[in-house]
Short mmCIF file of C-alpha atoms in Angstrom, two decimals:
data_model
loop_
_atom_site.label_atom_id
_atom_site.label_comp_id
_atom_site.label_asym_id
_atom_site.label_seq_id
_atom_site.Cartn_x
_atom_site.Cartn_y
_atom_site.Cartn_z
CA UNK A 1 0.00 0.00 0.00
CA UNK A 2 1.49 3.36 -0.78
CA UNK A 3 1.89 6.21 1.28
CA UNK A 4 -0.94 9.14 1.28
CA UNK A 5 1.76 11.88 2.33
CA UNK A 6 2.88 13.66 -0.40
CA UNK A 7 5.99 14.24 -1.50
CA UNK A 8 7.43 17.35 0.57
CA UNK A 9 6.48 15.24 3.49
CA UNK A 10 8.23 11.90 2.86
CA UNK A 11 11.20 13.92 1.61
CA UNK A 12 11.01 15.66 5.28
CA UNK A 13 10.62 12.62 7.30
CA UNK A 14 13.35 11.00 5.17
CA UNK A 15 15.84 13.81 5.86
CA UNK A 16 14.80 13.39 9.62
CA UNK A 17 15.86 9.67 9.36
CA UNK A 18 13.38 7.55 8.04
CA UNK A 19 14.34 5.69 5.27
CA UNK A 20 10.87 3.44 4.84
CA UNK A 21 9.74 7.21 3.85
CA UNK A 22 11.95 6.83 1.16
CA UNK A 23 10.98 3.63 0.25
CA UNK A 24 7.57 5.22 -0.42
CA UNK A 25 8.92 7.80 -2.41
CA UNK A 26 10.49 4.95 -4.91
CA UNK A 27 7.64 3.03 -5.07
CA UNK A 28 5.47 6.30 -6.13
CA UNK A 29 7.76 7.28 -8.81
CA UNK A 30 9.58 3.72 -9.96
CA UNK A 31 7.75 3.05 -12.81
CA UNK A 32 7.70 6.44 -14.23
CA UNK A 33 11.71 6.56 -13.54
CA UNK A 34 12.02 3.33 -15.09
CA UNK A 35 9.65 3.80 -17.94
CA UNK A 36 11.65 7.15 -18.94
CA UNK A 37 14.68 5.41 -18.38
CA UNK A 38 13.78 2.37 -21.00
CA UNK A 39 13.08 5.29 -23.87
CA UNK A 40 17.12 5.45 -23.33
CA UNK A 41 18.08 1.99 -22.27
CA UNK A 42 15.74 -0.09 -24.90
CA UNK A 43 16.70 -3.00 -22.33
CA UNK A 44 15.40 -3.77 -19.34
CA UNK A 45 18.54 -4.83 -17.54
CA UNK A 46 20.04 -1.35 -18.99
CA UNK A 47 16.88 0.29 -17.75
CA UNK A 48 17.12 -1.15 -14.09
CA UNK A 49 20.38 0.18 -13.58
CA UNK A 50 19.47 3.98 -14.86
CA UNK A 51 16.66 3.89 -12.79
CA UNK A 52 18.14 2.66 -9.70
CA UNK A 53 21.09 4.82 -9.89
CA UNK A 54 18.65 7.93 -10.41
CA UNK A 55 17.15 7.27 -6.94
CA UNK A 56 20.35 6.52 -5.00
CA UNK A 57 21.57 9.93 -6.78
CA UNK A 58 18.49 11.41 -5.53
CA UNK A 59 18.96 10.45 -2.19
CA UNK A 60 22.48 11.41 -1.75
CA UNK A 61 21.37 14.94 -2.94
CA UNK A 62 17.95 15.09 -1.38
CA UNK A 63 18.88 17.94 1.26
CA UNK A 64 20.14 20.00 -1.67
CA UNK A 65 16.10 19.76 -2.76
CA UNK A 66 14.58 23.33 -2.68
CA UNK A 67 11.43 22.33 -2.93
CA UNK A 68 11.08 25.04 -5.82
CA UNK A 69 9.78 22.83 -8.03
CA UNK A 70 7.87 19.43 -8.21
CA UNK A 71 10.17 16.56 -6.91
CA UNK A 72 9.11 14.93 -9.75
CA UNK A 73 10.31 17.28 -12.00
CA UNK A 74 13.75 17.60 -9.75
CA UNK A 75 13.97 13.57 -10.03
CA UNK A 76 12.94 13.18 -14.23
CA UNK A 77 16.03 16.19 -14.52
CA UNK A 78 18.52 13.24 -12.66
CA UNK A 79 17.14 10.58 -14.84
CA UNK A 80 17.16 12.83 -18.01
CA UNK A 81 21.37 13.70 -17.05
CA UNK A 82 21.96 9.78 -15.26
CA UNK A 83 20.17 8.28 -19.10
CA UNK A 84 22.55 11.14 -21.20
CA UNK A 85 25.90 10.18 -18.97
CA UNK A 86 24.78 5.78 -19.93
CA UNK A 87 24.52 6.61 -23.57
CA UNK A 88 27.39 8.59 -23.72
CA UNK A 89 29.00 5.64 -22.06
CA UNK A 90 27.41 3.48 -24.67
CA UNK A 91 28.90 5.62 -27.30
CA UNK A 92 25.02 6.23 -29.05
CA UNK A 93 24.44 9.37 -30.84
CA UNK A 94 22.03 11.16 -29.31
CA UNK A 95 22.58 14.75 -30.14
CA UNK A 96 21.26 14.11 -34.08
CA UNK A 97 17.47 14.50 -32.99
CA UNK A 98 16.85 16.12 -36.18
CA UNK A 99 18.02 13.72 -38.42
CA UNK A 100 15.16 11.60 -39.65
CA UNK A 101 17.05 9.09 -40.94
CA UNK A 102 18.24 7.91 -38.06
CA UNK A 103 17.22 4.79 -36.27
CA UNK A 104 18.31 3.26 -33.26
CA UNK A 105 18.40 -1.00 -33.10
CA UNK A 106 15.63 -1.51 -31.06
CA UNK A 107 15.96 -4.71 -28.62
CA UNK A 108 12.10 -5.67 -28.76
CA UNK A 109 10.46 -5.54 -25.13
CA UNK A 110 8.37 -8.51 -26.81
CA UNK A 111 10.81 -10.80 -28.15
CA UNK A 112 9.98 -14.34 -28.70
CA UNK A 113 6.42 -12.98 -28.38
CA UNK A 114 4.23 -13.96 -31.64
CA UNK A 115 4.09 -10.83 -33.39
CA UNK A 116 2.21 -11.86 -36.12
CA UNK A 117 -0.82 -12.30 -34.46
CA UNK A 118 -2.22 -9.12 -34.59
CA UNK A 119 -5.54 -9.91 -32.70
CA UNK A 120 -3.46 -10.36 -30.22
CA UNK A 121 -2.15 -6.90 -29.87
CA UNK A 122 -4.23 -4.00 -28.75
CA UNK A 123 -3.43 -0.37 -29.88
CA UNK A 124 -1.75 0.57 -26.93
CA UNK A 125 1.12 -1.83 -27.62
CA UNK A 126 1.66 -0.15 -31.51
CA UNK A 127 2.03 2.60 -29.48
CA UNK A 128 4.79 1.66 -27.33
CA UNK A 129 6.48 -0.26 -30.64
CA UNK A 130 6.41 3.17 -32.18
CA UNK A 131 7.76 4.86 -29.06
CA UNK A 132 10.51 2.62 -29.02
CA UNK A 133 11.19 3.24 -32.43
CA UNK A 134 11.60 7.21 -31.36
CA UNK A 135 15.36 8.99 -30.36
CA UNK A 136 15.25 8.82 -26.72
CA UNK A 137 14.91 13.17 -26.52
CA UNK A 138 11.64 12.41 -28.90
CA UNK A 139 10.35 9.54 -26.94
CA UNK A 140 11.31 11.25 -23.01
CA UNK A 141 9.61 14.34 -24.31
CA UNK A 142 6.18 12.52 -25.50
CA UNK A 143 6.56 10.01 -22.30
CA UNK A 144 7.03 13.59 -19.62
CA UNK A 145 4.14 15.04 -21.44
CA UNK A 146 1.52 12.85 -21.74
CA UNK A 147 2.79 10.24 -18.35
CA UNK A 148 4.41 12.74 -16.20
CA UNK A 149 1.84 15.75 -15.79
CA UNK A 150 4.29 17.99 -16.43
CA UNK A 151 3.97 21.35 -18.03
CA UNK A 152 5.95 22.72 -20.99
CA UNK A 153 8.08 24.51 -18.21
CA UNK A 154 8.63 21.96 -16.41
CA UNK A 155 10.07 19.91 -19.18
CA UNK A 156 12.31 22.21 -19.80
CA UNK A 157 13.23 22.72 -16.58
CA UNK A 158 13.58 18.96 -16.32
CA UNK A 159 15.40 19.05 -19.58
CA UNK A 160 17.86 22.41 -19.06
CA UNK A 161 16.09 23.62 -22.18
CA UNK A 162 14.13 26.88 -23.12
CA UNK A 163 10.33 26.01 -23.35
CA UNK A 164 9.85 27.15 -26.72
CA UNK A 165 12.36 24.72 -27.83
CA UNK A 166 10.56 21.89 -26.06
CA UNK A 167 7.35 23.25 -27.41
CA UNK A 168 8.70 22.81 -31.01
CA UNK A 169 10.41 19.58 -30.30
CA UNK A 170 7.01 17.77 -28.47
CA UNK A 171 5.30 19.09 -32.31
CA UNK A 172 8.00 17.28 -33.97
CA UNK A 173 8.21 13.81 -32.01
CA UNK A 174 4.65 13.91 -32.59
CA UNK A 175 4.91 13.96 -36.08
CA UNK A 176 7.78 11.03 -36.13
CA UNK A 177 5.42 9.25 -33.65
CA UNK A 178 1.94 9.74 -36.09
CA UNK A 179 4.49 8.24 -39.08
CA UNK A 180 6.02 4.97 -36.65
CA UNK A 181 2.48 4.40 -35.58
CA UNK A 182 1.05 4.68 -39.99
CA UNK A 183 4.01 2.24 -40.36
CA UNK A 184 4.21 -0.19 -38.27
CA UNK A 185 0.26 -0.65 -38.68
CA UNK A 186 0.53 -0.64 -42.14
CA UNK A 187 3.46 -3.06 -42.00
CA UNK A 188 1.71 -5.35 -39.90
CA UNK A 189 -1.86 -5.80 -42.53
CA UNK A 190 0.96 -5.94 -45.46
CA UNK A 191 2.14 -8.84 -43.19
CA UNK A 192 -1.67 -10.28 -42.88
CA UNK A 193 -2.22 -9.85 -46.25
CA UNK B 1 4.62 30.82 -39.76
CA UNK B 2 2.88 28.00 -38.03
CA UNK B 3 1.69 25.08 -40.05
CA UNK B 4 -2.05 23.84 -39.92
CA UNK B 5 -1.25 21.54 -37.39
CA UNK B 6 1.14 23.74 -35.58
CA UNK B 7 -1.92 25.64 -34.51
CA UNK B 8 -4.04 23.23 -33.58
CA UNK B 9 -1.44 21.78 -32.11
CA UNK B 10 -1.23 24.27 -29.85
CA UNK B 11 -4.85 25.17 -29.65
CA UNK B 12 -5.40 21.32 -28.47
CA UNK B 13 -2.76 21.74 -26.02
CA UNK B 14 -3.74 25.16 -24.59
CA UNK B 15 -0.90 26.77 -25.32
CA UNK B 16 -1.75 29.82 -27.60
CA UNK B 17 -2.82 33.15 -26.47
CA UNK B 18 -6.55 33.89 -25.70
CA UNK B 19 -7.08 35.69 -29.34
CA UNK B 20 -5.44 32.96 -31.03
CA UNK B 21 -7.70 30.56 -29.50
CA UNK B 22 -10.43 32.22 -30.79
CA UNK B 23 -9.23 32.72 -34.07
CA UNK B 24 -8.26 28.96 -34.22
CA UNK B 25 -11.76 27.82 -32.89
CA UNK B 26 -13.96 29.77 -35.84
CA UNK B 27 -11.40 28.42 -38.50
CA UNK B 28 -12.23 24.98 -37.04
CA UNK B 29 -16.42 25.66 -37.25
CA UNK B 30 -16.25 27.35 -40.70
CA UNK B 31 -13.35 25.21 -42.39
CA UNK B 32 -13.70 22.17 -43.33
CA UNK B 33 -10.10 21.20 -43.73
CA UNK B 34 -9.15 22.64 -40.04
CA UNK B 35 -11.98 20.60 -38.81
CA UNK B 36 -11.12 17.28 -40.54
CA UNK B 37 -7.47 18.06 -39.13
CA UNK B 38 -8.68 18.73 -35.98
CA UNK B 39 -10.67 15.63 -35.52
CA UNK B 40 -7.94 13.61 -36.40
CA UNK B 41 -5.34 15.64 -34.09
CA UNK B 42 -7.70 14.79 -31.13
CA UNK B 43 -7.93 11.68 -31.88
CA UNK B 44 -3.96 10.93 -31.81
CA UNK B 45 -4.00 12.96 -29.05
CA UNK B 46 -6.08 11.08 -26.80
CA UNK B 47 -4.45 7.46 -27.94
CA UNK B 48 -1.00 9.03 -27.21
CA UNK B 49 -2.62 9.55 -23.73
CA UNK B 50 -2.71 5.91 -23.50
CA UNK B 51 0.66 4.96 -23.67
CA UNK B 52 1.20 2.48 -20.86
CA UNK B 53 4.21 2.66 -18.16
CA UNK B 54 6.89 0.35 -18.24
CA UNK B 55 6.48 -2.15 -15.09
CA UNK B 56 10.09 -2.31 -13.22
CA UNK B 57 10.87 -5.59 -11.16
CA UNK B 58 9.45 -6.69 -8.17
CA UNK B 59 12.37 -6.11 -6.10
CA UNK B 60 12.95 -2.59 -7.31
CA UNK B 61 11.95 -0.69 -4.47
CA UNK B 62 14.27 -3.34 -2.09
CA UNK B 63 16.97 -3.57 -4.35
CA UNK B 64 17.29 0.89 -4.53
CA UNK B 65 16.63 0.86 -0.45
CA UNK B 66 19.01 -2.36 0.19
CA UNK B 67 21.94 0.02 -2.29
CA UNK B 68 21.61 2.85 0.01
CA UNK B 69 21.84 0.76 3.25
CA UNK B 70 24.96 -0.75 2.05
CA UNK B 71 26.15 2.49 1.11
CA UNK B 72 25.17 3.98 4.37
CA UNK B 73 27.44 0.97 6.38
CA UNK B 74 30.25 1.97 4.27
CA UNK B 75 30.93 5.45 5.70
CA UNK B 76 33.72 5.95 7.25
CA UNK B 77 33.63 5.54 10.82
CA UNK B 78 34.56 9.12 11.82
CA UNK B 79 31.45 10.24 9.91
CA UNK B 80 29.35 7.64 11.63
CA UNK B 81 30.12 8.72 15.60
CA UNK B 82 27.81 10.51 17.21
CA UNK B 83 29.21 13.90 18.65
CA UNK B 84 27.28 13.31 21.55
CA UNK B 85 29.50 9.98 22.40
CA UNK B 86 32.48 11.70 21.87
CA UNK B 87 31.41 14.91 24.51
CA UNK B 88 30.40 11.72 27.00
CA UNK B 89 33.57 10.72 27.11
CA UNK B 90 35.41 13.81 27.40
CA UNK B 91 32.95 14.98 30.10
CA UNK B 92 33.54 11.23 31.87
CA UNK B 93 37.39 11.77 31.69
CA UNK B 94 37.05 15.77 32.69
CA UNK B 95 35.07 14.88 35.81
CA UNK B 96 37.49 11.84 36.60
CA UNK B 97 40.77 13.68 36.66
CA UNK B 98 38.42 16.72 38.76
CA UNK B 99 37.58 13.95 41.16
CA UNK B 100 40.78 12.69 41.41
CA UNK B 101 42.52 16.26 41.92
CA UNK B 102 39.87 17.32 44.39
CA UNK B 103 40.48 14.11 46.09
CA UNK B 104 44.02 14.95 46.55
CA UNK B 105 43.70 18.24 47.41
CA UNK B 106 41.77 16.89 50.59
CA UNK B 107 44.89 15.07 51.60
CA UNK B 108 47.10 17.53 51.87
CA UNK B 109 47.86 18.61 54.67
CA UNK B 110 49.58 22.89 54.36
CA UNK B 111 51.42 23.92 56.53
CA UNK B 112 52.24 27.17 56.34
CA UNK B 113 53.98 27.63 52.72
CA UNK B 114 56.45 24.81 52.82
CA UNK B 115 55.14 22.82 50.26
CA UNK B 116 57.84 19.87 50.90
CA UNK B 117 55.49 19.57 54.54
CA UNK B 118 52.67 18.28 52.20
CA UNK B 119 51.94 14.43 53.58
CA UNK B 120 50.41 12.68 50.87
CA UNK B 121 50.70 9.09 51.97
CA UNK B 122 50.64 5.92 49.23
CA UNK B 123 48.98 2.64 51.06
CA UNK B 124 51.30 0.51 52.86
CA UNK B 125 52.64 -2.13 50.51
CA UNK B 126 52.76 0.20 47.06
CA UNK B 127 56.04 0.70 46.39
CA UNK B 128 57.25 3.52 43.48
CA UNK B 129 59.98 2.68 41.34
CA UNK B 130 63.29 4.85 41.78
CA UNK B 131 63.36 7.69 39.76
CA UNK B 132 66.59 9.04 40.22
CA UNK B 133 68.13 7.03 37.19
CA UNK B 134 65.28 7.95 35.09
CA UNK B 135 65.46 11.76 35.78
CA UNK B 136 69.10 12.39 35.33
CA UNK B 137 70.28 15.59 33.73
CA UNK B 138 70.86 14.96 30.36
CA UNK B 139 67.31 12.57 30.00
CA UNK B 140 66.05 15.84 31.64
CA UNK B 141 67.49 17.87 28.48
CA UNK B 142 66.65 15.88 25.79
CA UNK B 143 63.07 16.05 27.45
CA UNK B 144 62.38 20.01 27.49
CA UNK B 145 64.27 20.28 23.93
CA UNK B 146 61.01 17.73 22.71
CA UNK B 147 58.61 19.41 24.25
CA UNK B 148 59.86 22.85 23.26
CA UNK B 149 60.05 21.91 19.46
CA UNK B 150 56.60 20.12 19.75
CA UNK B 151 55.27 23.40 21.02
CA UNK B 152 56.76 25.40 18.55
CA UNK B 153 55.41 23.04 15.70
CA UNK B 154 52.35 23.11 17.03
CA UNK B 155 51.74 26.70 17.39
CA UNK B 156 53.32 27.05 13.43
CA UNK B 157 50.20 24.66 12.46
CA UNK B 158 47.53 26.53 14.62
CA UNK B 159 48.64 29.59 13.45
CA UNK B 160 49.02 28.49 9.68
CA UNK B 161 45.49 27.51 9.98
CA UNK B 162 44.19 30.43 11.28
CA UNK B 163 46.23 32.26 8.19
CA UNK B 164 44.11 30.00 5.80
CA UNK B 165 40.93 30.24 7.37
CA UNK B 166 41.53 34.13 7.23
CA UNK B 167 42.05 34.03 3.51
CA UNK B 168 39.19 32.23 2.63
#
């Protein structure tokens, strides 16, 4: 069962000593942190270890919280620079988000699933194939917006961009997304055909 | 200049000004091209509003709280000790050595201002070591030259550090 103190409180009674407080905090944001963490990682194992090290960076830093902003928006900023420091490790490009032509090798989250059985797959999981199929800024931008109830400002924030620029690069991963989504559907009746 | 679906982009997403809005809102009633556009923005919209969230492991939660106990046993010692303990112990050891001079105090007996009359007596059977051969002149020496440098290199650091904490 998770905690019905908010935020500013479990931070307070971690900082006091309480680490099960913390505990609560992690469970209320893990699979947010993770899920932004696998538009980076494309693996789960990869995506376990971003996300993990985002809340032990967290709470080595938590009395340096302001309490300014959202803590959600202060924790998606550590996963956005902890996910940036593991692909630079991994030597991906990440800083061609305009290129179209680029795409990254996905490691399907469904593998030795039947993917030809397209009864079998509801809408929502073309979605996430087409997310997948995103550069990580695109897909962390879409996943902040529409998952993280977080304002154009505080994507930026989150980000360390200028709003505007986030404003004009949520229009653009939504185009990419709207084509991924036309393709792989299409793809997939060429397939039942 | 904003595309078509630049502005309803931002008209779906509230982020246009007031007049804009507006604007935007009788294009989409007398248009019929904004309002097929629109239709089909708000539609993508709302399925992109049910992308689902990646589930992490079971033992996340223990695994991230397990990290930061280990992590938390690793720190050094020094950081680790309560001030309080260490103040205990130097109030203990303040309050033992003020015991034990009060305690001799009360046995000595003044007489007058010859100190040498002072009759501290050890119980019978405790026996000091000589300490003629220990004290001899030169031992004696080489004992104040120690101390004296170990003063002077003492007050050097105190003083450097008082220099540095000046400067900063």
């Amino acid at each position: 069962m998770q905690s019905k103190l908010s935020d500013i409180e479990l931070i307070e009674q971690t900082l006091a000593g309480n680490q099960s407080a913390y505990a609560d905090l992690v469970k209320r944001h893990q699979r947010f942190v993770f899920t932004l963490a696998m538009r980076f990682a494309k693996g789960r194992e990869d995506a376990e270890e971003i996300a993990q090290d985002c809340f032990i960076k967290a709470y080595r830093s938590l009395a340096s919280f302001q309490g300014q902003s959202k803590f959600s928006t202060w924790l998606y900023s550590i996963v956005y620079t902890t996910a940036m420091t593991f692909l630079r490790k991994k030597r991906v490009a990440t800083d061609s988000i305009d290129d179209q032509n680029t795409f990254i090798q996905v490691e399907s989250r469904e593998s030795g699933y039947d993917t030809n059985n397209i009864e079998n797959k509801s809408r929502s999981f073309y979605l996430n194939q087409a997310i997948d199929q995103l550069l990580p800024d695109d897909a962390t931008i879409i996943t902040l917006f529409y998952k993280g109830e977080q304002s154009l400002e505080e994507i930026a924030q989150a980000l360390g961009m200028e709003t505007n620029t986030v404003k004009v690069k949520l229009f653009r991963a939504r185009q990419r997304l709207k084509e991924k989504l036309e393709h792989n559907l299409k793809q997939e009746v060429k397939e039942l055909i | 200049m904003n595309t078509i679906e630049e502005k309803l982009w931002n008209y779906i997403d509230g982020t246009c000004s007031p007049a804009e809005q507006e604007a935007i809102a009788r294009l989409i009633e007398q248009d019929e091209a904004y309002a097929q556009k629109y239709q089909e923005l708000l539609a993508l919209n709302q399925e992109f509003a049910k992308m689902e969230l990646d589930e992490p492991p079971m033992a996340f939660t223990y695994n991230v709280m397990e990290t930061i106990r280990t992590e938390n046993a690793m720190q050094p010692l020094k950081a680790n000790i309560d001030k309080r303990i260490i103040l205990g112990i130097a109030i203990f050891f303040a309050v033992t050595i003020l015991a034990l001079l009060t305690f001799t105090f009360a046995n000595i007996h003044i007489s007058g201002i010859n100190i040498s009359a002072a009759d501290i007596k050890l119980p019978a059977g405790v026996k000091l070591p000589s300490t003629n051969s220990l004290f001899s002149g030169p031992v004696l020496k080489w004992f104040l030259i120690f101390d004296v440098v170990l003063a002077l290199f003492l007050t050097d650091a105190y003083l450097r550090r008082k220099k540095t904490a000046r400067q900063l």
